[in-house]
Amino acid sequence: MNPEHSYFEVSINPLHSNLDLTILFSGAGNPIPLHKMGPAVHDYFLIHTVFAGTGTFEMRGRSYSCKAGDTFVIFPGELFSYIADLHTPWQYAWVACTGKTVNSLLAQIGVTPEQAVVSGNNPRHIRHYYRHIRACFRQNDLPQLEELEAEGWLRLLLRELARANTTKISAKPIAETDIQRQVGQAIRYLELQYTQSVSIEHLANSLGYHRTYLCKMFKQATGLSPMQYLFNIRMERAKQLLQTAMTIDQVASSVGFNDALYFSKQFHKWSGAAPSVYRKRMWEA
């Protein structure tokens, strides 16, 4: 038993991964009154969620009084401290993680070094995410799969924090108009579905617009109709594939053309050279 906790457990990831999101360890504990950590600095992210009691967390010159349902996040390289209350010491769980995507994931849910606390979660609802994360590292059969599972539970945990932080997120200045957002979604759809038979009618319905209105918005934003934009995506991708050893038929199929002859004519019209001629030029360059 940890002498500074009436209850304490921790599970450690046995792998030394270098992923974009890696869980290092996860634990839970009931600290004794006035149990304190810091001032100190970590080289990883450390997320705590309070399930009962109260305590105080400090970082970046701000002091947060935390209670059940609050989550506070320690950022790497940031000086922090926290202390359990004298009369009602908090009980919490934690998860430590690192990786290139953690900062952006936290920013997406409104958590930054300047605003490092999320309030409003149901502690009983969120507790099981921490339990699942800890349980992942107790199996010892296939640690790579356990790590993958733990990452999934962490993402679900962050989703729950985002739900509690919706007000803060929506209160931020909106960087794009509704039209820009809808056109952006249409562009994203075309970029991901260009290998398929794309229906602009279906795209418009999925975004909640009439086909004519979507085409008008799209052309205002990009200078092209959706089908012209899709055609350019396919041709640019075909240029890349023609630099490989794929056959013309295979290239055509890979960019959404069932008829290789029709693809060749369209590519010639677009680039000024037949696919085979274009390929020869690229290989000779």
mmCIF file of C-alpha atoms in Angstrom:
data_model
loop_
_atom_site.group_PDB
_atom_site.id
_atom_site.type_symbol
_atom_site.label_atom_id
_atom_site.label_comp_id
_atom_site.label_asym_id
_atom_site.label_seq_id
_atom_site.Cartn_x
_atom_site.Cartn_y
_atom_site.Cartn_z
ATOM 1 C CA MET A 1 0.000 0.000 0.000
ATOM 2 C CA ASN A 2 1.255 3.463 -0.834
ATOM 3 C CA PRO A 3 1.632 5.242 2.576
ATOM 4 C CA GLU A 4 0.200 8.471 1.178
ATOM 5 C CA HIS A 5 -2.968 6.758 -0.076
ATOM 6 C CA SER A 6 -5.634 4.689 1.659
ATOM 7 C CA TYR A 7 -6.093 2.998 -1.706
ATOM 8 C CA PHE A 8 -3.634 2.909 -4.620
ATOM 9 C CA GLU A 9 -3.200 0.888 -7.797
ATOM 10 C CA VAL A 10 -1.335 1.453 -11.048
ATOM 11 C CA SER A 11 -0.973 -0.450 -14.340
ATOM 12 C CA ILE A 12 2.025 0.178 -16.574
ATOM 13 C CA ASN A 13 2.320 -0.313 -20.321
ATOM 14 C CA PRO A 14 5.121 -2.894 -20.765
ATOM 15 C CA LEU A 15 5.945 -1.659 -24.269
ATOM 16 C CA HIS A 16 8.271 1.200 -25.172
ATOM 17 C CA SER A 17 6.314 2.469 -28.156
ATOM 18 C CA ASN A 18 6.925 5.562 -30.209
ATOM 19 C CA LEU A 19 3.401 6.054 -31.517
ATOM 20 C CA ASP A 20 1.449 9.244 -32.149
ATOM 21 C CA LEU A 21 -0.577 8.349 -29.059
ATOM 22 C CA THR A 22 0.919 6.088 -26.404
ATOM 23 C CA ILE A 23 -0.404 5.349 -22.927
ATOM 24 C CA LEU A 24 2.422 5.057 -20.414
ATOM 25 C CA PHE A 25 0.504 4.053 -17.285
ATOM 26 C CA SER A 26 -2.853 4.428 -15.565
ATOM 27 C CA GLY A 27 -3.883 4.282 -11.935
ATOM 28 C CA ALA A 28 -6.394 5.140 -9.249
ATOM 29 C CA GLY A 29 -6.010 6.262 -5.661
ATOM 30 C CA ASN A 30 -7.513 7.778 -2.543
ATOM 31 C CA PRO A 31 -4.878 10.194 -1.189
ATOM 32 C CA ILE A 32 -4.645 11.055 2.491
ATOM 33 C CA PRO A 33 -5.584 14.605 3.618
ATOM 34 C CA LEU A 34 -3.154 17.281 2.361
ATOM 35 C CA HIS A 35 -1.303 14.805 0.129
ATOM 36 C CA LYS A 36 0.682 17.017 -2.241
ATOM 37 C CA MET A 37 2.527 16.670 -5.535
ATOM 38 C CA GLY A 38 4.899 19.365 -6.792
ATOM 39 C CA PRO A 39 5.816 21.964 -7.644
ATOM 40 C CA ALA A 40 7.228 19.691 -10.345
ATOM 41 C CA VAL A 41 7.410 19.113 -14.099
ATOM 42 C CA HIS A 42 6.529 15.979 -16.083
ATOM 43 C CA ASP A 43 7.685 15.050 -19.583
ATOM 44 C CA TYR A 44 4.290 13.497 -20.437
ATOM 45 C CA PHE A 45 0.596 14.382 -20.288
ATOM 46 C CA LEU A 46 -1.157 13.319 -17.078
ATOM 47 C CA ILE A 47 -4.962 13.357 -16.960
ATOM 48 C CA HIS A 48 -6.747 13.112 -13.585
ATOM 49 C CA THR A 49 -10.495 12.767 -13.038
ATOM 50 C CA VAL A 50 -11.889 13.379 -9.543
ATOM 51 C CA PHE A 51 -14.585 10.934 -8.396
ATOM 52 C CA ALA A 52 -15.150 12.157 -4.827
ATOM 53 C CA GLY A 53 -13.864 14.775 -2.407
ATOM 54 C CA THR A 54 -12.011 17.964 -3.277
ATOM 55 C CA GLY A 55 -8.533 19.291 -3.919
ATOM 56 C CA THR A 56 -6.612 22.109 -5.566
ATOM 57 C CA PHE A 57 -4.648 22.043 -8.807
ATOM 58 C CA GLU A 58 -2.260 24.784 -9.948
ATOM 59 C CA MET A 59 -0.580 25.386 -13.305
ATOM 60 C CA ARG A 60 0.389 28.444 -15.354
ATOM 61 C CA GLY A 61 -0.310 30.695 -12.400
ATOM 62 C CA ARG A 62 -3.943 29.555 -12.124
ATOM 63 C CA SER A 63 -5.475 27.770 -9.164
ATOM 64 C CA TYR A 64 -8.402 25.409 -9.735
ATOM 65 C CA SER A 65 -10.591 24.040 -6.951
ATOM 66 C CA CYS A 66 -11.579 20.575 -8.181
ATOM 67 C CA LYS A 67 -14.454 18.357 -7.053
ATOM 68 C CA ALA A 68 -16.209 15.207 -8.189
ATOM 69 C CA GLY A 69 -16.722 15.265 -11.966
ATOM 70 C CA ASP A 70 -13.770 17.587 -12.640
ATOM 71 C CA THR A 71 -10.796 16.539 -14.761
ATOM 72 C CA PHE A 72 -7.458 18.346 -14.648
ATOM 73 C CA VAL A 73 -4.641 17.877 -17.156
ATOM 74 C CA ILE A 74 -0.927 18.305 -16.518
ATOM 75 C CA PHE A 75 0.963 19.244 -19.687
ATOM 76 C CA PRO A 76 4.577 18.192 -20.303
ATOM 77 C CA GLY A 77 7.136 20.845 -19.423
ATOM 78 C CA GLU A 78 4.620 22.840 -17.348
ATOM 79 C CA LEU A 79 5.290 23.534 -13.679
ATOM 80 C CA PHE A 80 2.361 22.229 -11.626
ATOM 81 C CA SER A 81 1.271 21.270 -8.133
ATOM 82 C CA TYR A 82 -1.827 19.742 -6.591
ATOM 83 C CA ILE A 83 -2.988 18.995 -3.062
ATOM 84 C CA ALA A 84 -5.822 17.029 -1.474
ATOM 85 C CA ASP A 85 -8.251 18.836 0.806
ATOM 86 C CA LEU A 86 -7.723 18.557 4.561
ATOM 87 C CA HIS A 87 -11.283 17.517 5.422
ATOM 88 C CA THR A 88 -12.562 15.857 2.227
ATOM 89 C CA PRO A 89 -9.493 14.623 0.313
ATOM 90 C CA TRP A 90 -10.241 13.797 -3.275
ATOM 91 C CA GLN A 91 -10.349 10.356 -4.847
ATOM 92 C CA TYR A 92 -9.262 10.133 -8.463
ATOM 93 C CA ALA A 93 -7.972 8.070 -11.359
ATOM 94 C CA TRP A 94 -5.288 9.071 -13.811
ATOM 95 C CA VAL A 95 -3.771 8.171 -17.144
ATOM 96 C CA ALA A 96 -0.372 9.254 -18.461
ATOM 97 C CA CYS A 97 0.196 9.490 -22.200
ATOM 98 C CA THR A 98 2.535 10.903 -24.768
ATOM 99 C CA GLY A 99 2.695 11.354 -28.538
ATOM 100 C CA LYS A 100 2.434 13.876 -31.333
ATOM 101 C CA THR A 101 -1.371 13.896 -31.442
ATOM 102 C CA VAL A 102 -2.130 14.378 -27.744
ATOM 103 C CA ASN A 103 -1.843 18.165 -27.816
ATOM 104 C CA SER A 104 -4.199 18.477 -30.780
ATOM 105 C CA LEU A 105 -6.679 15.963 -29.320
ATOM 106 C CA LEU A 106 -6.849 17.950 -26.080
ATOM 107 C CA ALA A 107 -7.128 21.249 -27.951
ATOM 108 C CA GLN A 108 -10.071 19.854 -29.927
ATOM 109 C CA ILE A 109 -11.994 19.320 -26.694
ATOM 110 C CA GLY A 110 -11.041 22.735 -25.322
ATOM 111 C CA VAL A 111 -8.230 21.713 -22.951
ATOM 112 C CA THR A 112 -5.049 23.805 -23.058
ATOM 113 C CA PRO A 113 -2.327 24.801 -20.576
ATOM 114 C CA GLU A 114 -4.285 28.046 -20.059
ATOM 115 C CA GLN A 115 -7.560 26.193 -19.407
ATOM 116 C CA ALA A 116 -6.555 22.829 -18.011
ATOM 117 C CA VAL A 117 -9.734 21.734 -16.198
ATOM 118 C CA VAL A 118 -12.939 20.209 -17.581
ATOM 119 C CA SER A 119 -15.992 20.256 -15.321
ATOM 120 C CA GLY A 120 -19.394 18.638 -15.486
ATOM 121 C CA ASN A 121 -18.776 14.940 -16.110
ATOM 122 C CA ASN A 122 -20.734 12.241 -14.315
ATOM 123 C CA PRO A 123 -17.963 10.557 -12.250
ATOM 124 C CA ARG A 124 -19.762 7.211 -12.104
ATOM 125 C CA HIS A 125 -20.172 7.248 -15.874
ATOM 126 C CA ILE A 126 -16.561 8.101 -16.650
ATOM 127 C CA ARG A 127 -14.906 5.858 -14.057
ATOM 128 C CA HIS A 128 -15.243 2.719 -16.159
ATOM 129 C CA TYR A 129 -13.050 4.171 -18.923
ATOM 130 C CA TYR A 130 -10.152 4.371 -16.488
ATOM 131 C CA ARG A 131 -10.894 0.845 -15.251
ATOM 132 C CA HIS A 132 -10.762 -0.511 -18.779
ATOM 133 C CA ILE A 133 -7.468 1.251 -19.489
ATOM 134 C CA ARG A 134 -5.868 -0.230 -16.362
ATOM 135 C CA ALA A 135 -7.268 -3.669 -17.141
ATOM 136 C CA CYS A 136 -5.669 -3.638 -20.590
ATOM 137 C CA PHE A 137 -2.172 -3.865 -19.104
ATOM 138 C CA ARG A 138 -2.908 -6.835 -16.832
ATOM 139 C CA GLN A 139 -3.368 -9.458 -19.544
ATOM 140 C CA ASN A 140 0.279 -9.898 -20.618
ATOM 141 C CA ASP A 141 -0.592 -12.131 -23.573
ATOM 142 C CA LEU A 142 -0.284 -9.808 -26.547
ATOM 143 C CA PRO A 143 1.000 -6.445 -25.306
ATOM 144 C CA GLN A 144 0.720 -4.846 -28.760
ATOM 145 C CA LEU A 145 -3.008 -5.587 -28.837
ATOM 146 C CA GLU A 146 -3.410 -4.473 -25.232
ATOM 147 C CA GLU A 147 -1.804 -1.159 -26.087
ATOM 148 C CA LEU A 148 -4.136 -0.725 -29.046
ATOM 149 C CA GLU A 149 -7.153 -1.477 -26.874
ATOM 150 C CA ALA A 150 -6.005 0.957 -24.190
ATOM 151 C CA GLU A 151 -5.613 3.696 -26.792
ATOM 152 C CA GLY A 152 -9.208 3.096 -27.872
ATOM 153 C CA TRP A 153 -10.462 3.490 -24.310
ATOM 154 C CA LEU A 154 -8.447 6.693 -23.914
ATOM 155 C CA ARG A 155 -10.074 8.147 -27.020
ATOM 156 C CA LEU A 156 -13.492 7.282 -25.577
ATOM 157 C CA LEU A 157 -12.478 8.986 -22.345
ATOM 158 C CA LEU A 158 -11.532 12.124 -24.287
ATOM 159 C CA ARG A 159 -14.883 11.965 -26.058
ATOM 160 C CA GLU A 160 -16.653 12.064 -22.693
ATOM 161 C CA LEU A 161 -14.557 15.032 -21.606
ATOM 162 C CA ALA A 162 -15.481 16.776 -24.861
ATOM 163 C CA ARG A 163 -19.186 16.326 -24.124
ATOM 164 C CA ALA A 164 -18.765 18.108 -20.795
ATOM 165 C CA ASN A 165 -16.702 20.831 -22.447
ATOM 166 C CA THR A 166 -19.129 21.537 -25.304
ATOM 167 C CA THR A 167 -19.972 25.016 -24.025
ATOM 168 C CA LYS A 168 -16.334 26.086 -23.978
ATOM 169 C CA ILE A 169 -15.697 24.660 -27.419
ATOM 170 C CA SER A 170 -18.733 26.321 -29.000
ATOM 171 C CA ALA A 171 -17.891 29.604 -27.292
ATOM 172 C CA LYS A 172 -14.651 29.869 -29.257
ATOM 173 C CA PRO A 173 -14.608 32.166 -32.296
ATOM 174 C CA ILE A 174 -15.773 30.346 -35.408
ATOM 175 C CA ALA A 175 -13.002 30.432 -37.994
ATOM 176 C CA GLU A 176 -15.200 29.560 -40.971
ATOM 177 C CA THR A 177 -18.698 30.285 -42.163
ATOM 178 C CA ASP A 178 -21.380 27.630 -42.441
ATOM 179 C CA ILE A 179 -20.999 27.647 -46.224
ATOM 180 C CA GLN A 180 -17.237 27.189 -45.963
ATOM 181 C CA ARG A 181 -17.748 24.286 -43.578
ATOM 182 C CA GLN A 182 -20.265 22.582 -45.862
ATOM 183 C CA VAL A 183 -18.087 23.060 -48.934
ATOM 184 C CA GLY A 184 -15.138 21.725 -46.940
ATOM 185 C CA GLN A 185 -17.144 18.616 -46.098
ATOM 186 C CA ALA A 186 -18.050 18.188 -49.754
ATOM 187 C CA ILE A 187 -14.389 18.494 -50.749
ATOM 188 C CA ARG A 188 -13.413 15.965 -48.101
ATOM 189 C CA TYR A 189 -16.062 13.569 -49.406
ATOM 190 C CA LEU A 190 -14.750 13.876 -52.961
ATOM 191 C CA GLU A 191 -11.143 13.437 -51.858
ATOM 192 C CA LEU A 192 -12.005 10.196 -50.082
ATOM 193 C CA GLN A 193 -14.565 8.755 -52.500
ATOM 194 C CA TYR A 194 -12.994 9.595 -55.866
ATOM 195 C CA THR A 195 -12.411 5.886 -56.577
ATOM 196 C CA GLN A 196 -16.175 5.267 -56.405
ATOM 197 C CA SER A 197 -19.108 6.217 -58.606
ATOM 198 C CA VAL A 198 -19.903 9.596 -57.051
ATOM 199 C CA SER A 199 -23.431 11.001 -57.075
ATOM 200 C CA ILE A 200 -23.635 14.756 -56.520
ATOM 201 C CA GLU A 201 -27.315 14.238 -55.680
ATOM 202 C CA HIS A 202 -26.355 11.877 -52.864
ATOM 203 C CA LEU A 203 -23.619 14.230 -51.683
ATOM 204 C CA ALA A 204 -26.044 17.163 -51.574
ATOM 205 C CA ASN A 205 -28.645 15.125 -49.658
ATOM 206 C CA SER A 206 -26.072 13.983 -47.098
ATOM 207 C CA LEU A 207 -25.174 17.627 -46.417
ATOM 208 C CA GLY A 208 -28.816 18.707 -46.274
ATOM 209 C CA TYR A 209 -28.800 20.849 -49.401
ATOM 210 C CA HIS A 210 -30.526 20.822 -52.756
ATOM 211 C CA ARG A 211 -28.178 19.737 -55.543
ATOM 212 C CA THR A 212 -28.433 23.092 -57.346
ATOM 213 C CA TYR A 213 -27.672 25.083 -54.208
ATOM 214 C CA LEU A 214 -24.671 22.907 -53.299
ATOM 215 C CA CYS A 215 -23.222 23.272 -56.800
ATOM 216 C CA LYS A 216 -23.665 27.048 -56.604
ATOM 217 C CA MET A 217 -21.936 27.256 -53.199
ATOM 218 C CA PHE A 218 -19.186 24.910 -54.329
ATOM 219 C CA LYS A 219 -18.416 26.910 -57.461
ATOM 220 C CA GLN A 220 -18.397 30.184 -55.528
ATOM 221 C CA ALA A 221 -15.842 28.745 -53.107
ATOM 222 C CA THR A 222 -13.601 26.800 -55.509
ATOM 223 C CA GLY A 223 -14.256 28.186 -58.981
ATOM 224 C CA LEU A 224 -15.245 24.683 -60.125
ATOM 225 C CA SER A 225 -18.352 22.554 -60.095
ATOM 226 C CA PRO A 226 -18.216 19.477 -57.834
ATOM 227 C CA MET A 227 -17.809 17.207 -60.875
ATOM 228 C CA GLN A 228 -14.983 19.343 -62.279
ATOM 229 C CA TYR A 229 -13.291 19.260 -58.879
ATOM 230 C CA LEU A 230 -13.727 15.476 -58.717
ATOM 231 C CA PHE A 231 -12.317 15.125 -62.234
ATOM 232 C CA ASN A 232 -9.191 17.077 -61.248
ATOM 233 C CA ILE A 233 -8.712 14.894 -58.164
ATOM 234 C CA ARG A 234 -8.876 11.773 -60.324
ATOM 235 C CA MET A 235 -6.472 13.118 -62.931
ATOM 236 C CA GLU A 236 -3.915 14.302 -60.349
ATOM 237 C CA ARG A 237 -4.031 10.893 -58.697
ATOM 238 C CA ALA A 238 -3.677 9.201 -62.094
ATOM 239 C CA LYS A 239 -0.500 11.235 -62.718
ATOM 240 C CA GLN A 240 0.977 9.789 -59.528
ATOM 241 C CA LEU A 241 -0.024 6.217 -60.341
ATOM 242 C CA LEU A 242 1.341 6.437 -63.884
ATOM 243 C CA GLN A 243 4.795 6.818 -62.330
ATOM 244 C CA THR A 244 4.454 3.278 -60.952
ATOM 245 C CA ALA A 245 4.474 -0.084 -62.741
ATOM 246 C CA MET A 246 0.663 -0.353 -62.699
ATOM 247 C CA THR A 247 -1.036 -1.043 -66.009
ATOM 248 C CA ILE A 248 -3.243 1.621 -67.625
ATOM 249 C CA ASP A 249 -6.283 -0.528 -66.803
ATOM 250 C CA GLN A 250 -5.239 -0.681 -63.152
ATOM 251 C CA VAL A 251 -4.635 3.068 -62.999
ATOM 252 C CA ALA A 252 -8.030 3.758 -64.572
ATOM 253 C CA SER A 253 -9.805 1.492 -62.089
ATOM 254 C CA SER A 254 -7.913 3.055 -59.164
ATOM 255 C CA VAL A 255 -9.187 6.533 -59.976
ATOM 256 C CA GLY A 256 -12.828 5.672 -60.583
ATOM 257 C CA PHE A 257 -12.952 4.800 -64.306
ATOM 258 C CA ASN A 258 -14.397 1.425 -65.320
ATOM 259 C CA ASP A 259 -13.467 1.968 -68.963
ATOM 260 C CA ALA A 260 -9.702 2.294 -69.543
ATOM 261 C CA LEU A 261 -10.205 3.660 -73.063
ATOM 262 C CA TYR A 262 -12.506 6.410 -71.803
ATOM 263 C CA PHE A 263 -9.997 7.176 -69.043
ATOM 264 C CA SER A 264 -7.189 7.465 -71.622
ATOM 265 C CA LYS A 265 -9.211 9.924 -73.704
ATOM 266 C CA GLN A 266 -10.059 12.033 -70.670
ATOM 267 C CA PHE A 267 -6.481 12.007 -69.417
ATOM 268 C CA HIS A 268 -5.234 13.037 -72.882
ATOM 269 C CA LYS A 269 -7.727 15.905 -72.982
ATOM 270 C CA TRP A 270 -6.716 17.013 -69.478
ATOM 271 C CA SER A 271 -2.907 16.672 -69.687
ATOM 272 C CA GLY A 272 -2.241 16.962 -73.420
ATOM 273 C CA ALA A 273 -0.741 13.469 -73.580
ATOM 274 C CA ALA A 274 -2.044 9.917 -73.562
ATOM 275 C CA PRO A 275 -1.332 7.993 -70.330
ATOM 276 C CA SER A 276 1.309 5.830 -72.009
ATOM 277 C CA VAL A 277 3.058 8.892 -73.479
ATOM 278 C CA TYR A 278 2.904 10.725 -70.173
ATOM 279 C CA ARG A 279 4.394 7.685 -68.403
ATOM 280 C CA LYS A 280 7.223 7.424 -70.931
ATOM 281 C CA ARG A 281 8.090 11.095 -70.482
ATOM 282 C CA MET A 282 8.134 10.754 -66.707
ATOM 283 C CA TRP A 283 10.360 7.684 -66.795
ATOM 284 C CA GLU A 284 12.772 9.352 -69.214
ATOM 285 C CA ALA A 285 12.955 12.583 -67.239
#
